[in-house]
Short mmCIF file of C-alpha atoms in Angstrom, two decimals:
data_model
loop_
_atom_site.label_atom_id
_atom_site.label_comp_id
_atom_site.label_asym_id
_atom_site.label_seq_id
_atom_site.Cartn_x
_atom_site.Cartn_y
_atom_site.Cartn_z
CA MET A 24 8.64 -19.27 13.37
CA ARG A 25 6.61 -17.17 15.92
CA THR A 26 4.34 -14.49 14.45
CA SER A 27 5.78 -12.13 16.54
CA GLU A 28 9.53 -11.52 14.31
CA LEU A 29 7.07 -10.83 11.55
CA LEU A 30 4.17 -8.14 13.39
CA PRO A 31 6.47 -5.22 12.26
CA LEU A 32 5.94 -6.29 8.73
CA GLY A 33 2.66 -6.43 9.26
CA ALA A 34 2.77 -3.46 11.26
CA LYS A 35 4.43 -1.38 8.67
CA LEU A 36 1.77 -2.79 5.48
CA LEU A 37 -0.74 -1.97 6.97
CA SER A 38 0.53 1.70 7.53
CA VAL A 39 1.57 1.58 3.75
CA LEU A 40 -2.15 0.78 2.96
CA LYS A 41 -3.51 3.43 4.84
CA GLY A 42 -1.43 6.67 3.21
CA GLY A 43 -2.47 5.12 -0.13
CA MET A 44 -6.41 5.07 0.92
CA ASP A 45 -5.17 9.15 2.37
CA ARG A 46 -3.85 9.86 -0.68
CA PHE A 47 -7.25 8.56 -2.56
CA ALA A 48 -8.65 10.77 -0.38
CA GLU A 49 -6.29 13.60 -2.07
CA LEU A 50 -6.69 12.53 -5.29
CA GLU A 51 -10.10 14.25 -5.82
CA LYS A 52 -10.38 16.30 -8.83
CA VAL A 53 -8.00 13.65 -10.52
CA PRO A 54 -10.33 12.05 -12.86
CA PRO A 55 -11.25 8.53 -11.87
CA ASP A 56 -9.25 6.21 -14.29
CA CYS A 57 -6.37 7.90 -13.43
CA ARG A 58 -7.14 7.56 -9.35
CA ARG A 59 -5.47 3.53 -9.12
CA PRO A 60 -2.10 4.58 -10.77
CA ALA A 61 -1.62 7.31 -8.97
CA VAL A 62 -2.48 5.57 -5.71
CA VAL A 63 -0.25 2.57 -6.99
CA MET A 64 2.98 5.14 -7.84
CA PHE A 65 2.37 6.36 -3.94
CA ILE A 66 2.72 3.01 -2.87
CA ASN A 67 5.64 2.23 -4.37
CA GLY A 68 7.93 5.96 -3.77
CA GLN A 69 6.77 4.18 0.44
CA LEU A 70 8.29 0.98 -0.45
CA GLU A 71 11.63 2.19 -2.40
CA ASP A 72 13.65 1.47 0.25
CA TRP A 73 12.47 -0.23 2.60
CA ASN A 74 14.73 -3.14 3.36
CA PRO A 75 12.90 -5.60 5.88
CA MET A 76 14.59 -8.66 6.87
CA VAL A 77 12.94 -11.28 8.79
CA ARG A 78 15.84 -14.22 10.77
CA GLY A 79 18.96 -11.66 8.72
CA VAL A 80 16.91 -12.61 5.56
CA THR A 81 16.17 -9.64 3.05
CA ILE A 82 12.61 -10.49 2.25
CA LEU A 83 12.14 -7.57 -0.15
CA ASP A 84 13.17 -8.07 -3.95
CA PRO A 85 12.50 -5.51 -6.83
CA LEU A 86 9.73 -7.70 -8.12
CA SER A 87 8.32 -8.16 -4.61
CA ARG A 88 7.75 -5.07 -4.26
CA ALA A 89 6.14 -3.99 -7.79
CA ALA A 90 4.24 -6.91 -7.22
CA GLY A 91 3.26 -5.53 -2.75
CA ALA A 92 3.17 -1.72 -4.18
CA GLU A 93 0.36 -3.01 -7.00
CA PHE A 94 -1.73 -6.04 -4.07
CA LEU A 95 -1.66 -2.33 -1.39
CA GLY A 96 -2.11 0.20 -3.65
CA GLY A 97 -4.83 -2.00 -5.24
CA VAL A 98 -6.81 -3.37 -1.50
CA ALA A 99 -6.08 0.55 -0.93
CA PHE A 100 -8.55 1.81 -3.77
CA ALA A 101 -11.02 -0.63 -4.04
CA LEU A 102 -11.44 0.18 0.09
CA ALA A 103 -11.54 3.92 -0.50
CA SER A 104 -13.73 4.03 -3.33
CA GLU A 105 -15.95 2.09 -1.77
CA LEU A 106 -15.90 4.04 1.32
CA GLN A 107 -16.35 7.30 -0.39
CA ARG A 108 -18.79 5.68 -2.44
CA ARG A 109 -21.82 4.71 0.61
CA GLY A 110 -20.49 8.00 2.45
CA ALA A 111 -18.16 6.71 4.31
CA ALA A 112 -15.05 7.80 3.57
#
């Protein structure tokens, strides 16, 4: 498999990650313990109707979609909260 076949997938995931970080910034008044779940729920919504295919094969089943949202939400939360802590957000 060529890397070029996966570039659209990577671009979408990076876009969703950026959206999760932006969402974190909007949650300033939300209690800290609710922010991570809110970011994960936002990302889950972003992935809900996305049905990526590679070589004609659908690669995102419901379980993978939920795991992907959890992973990307965790990364977005960790990165955004650390940048905020450093004053670099």
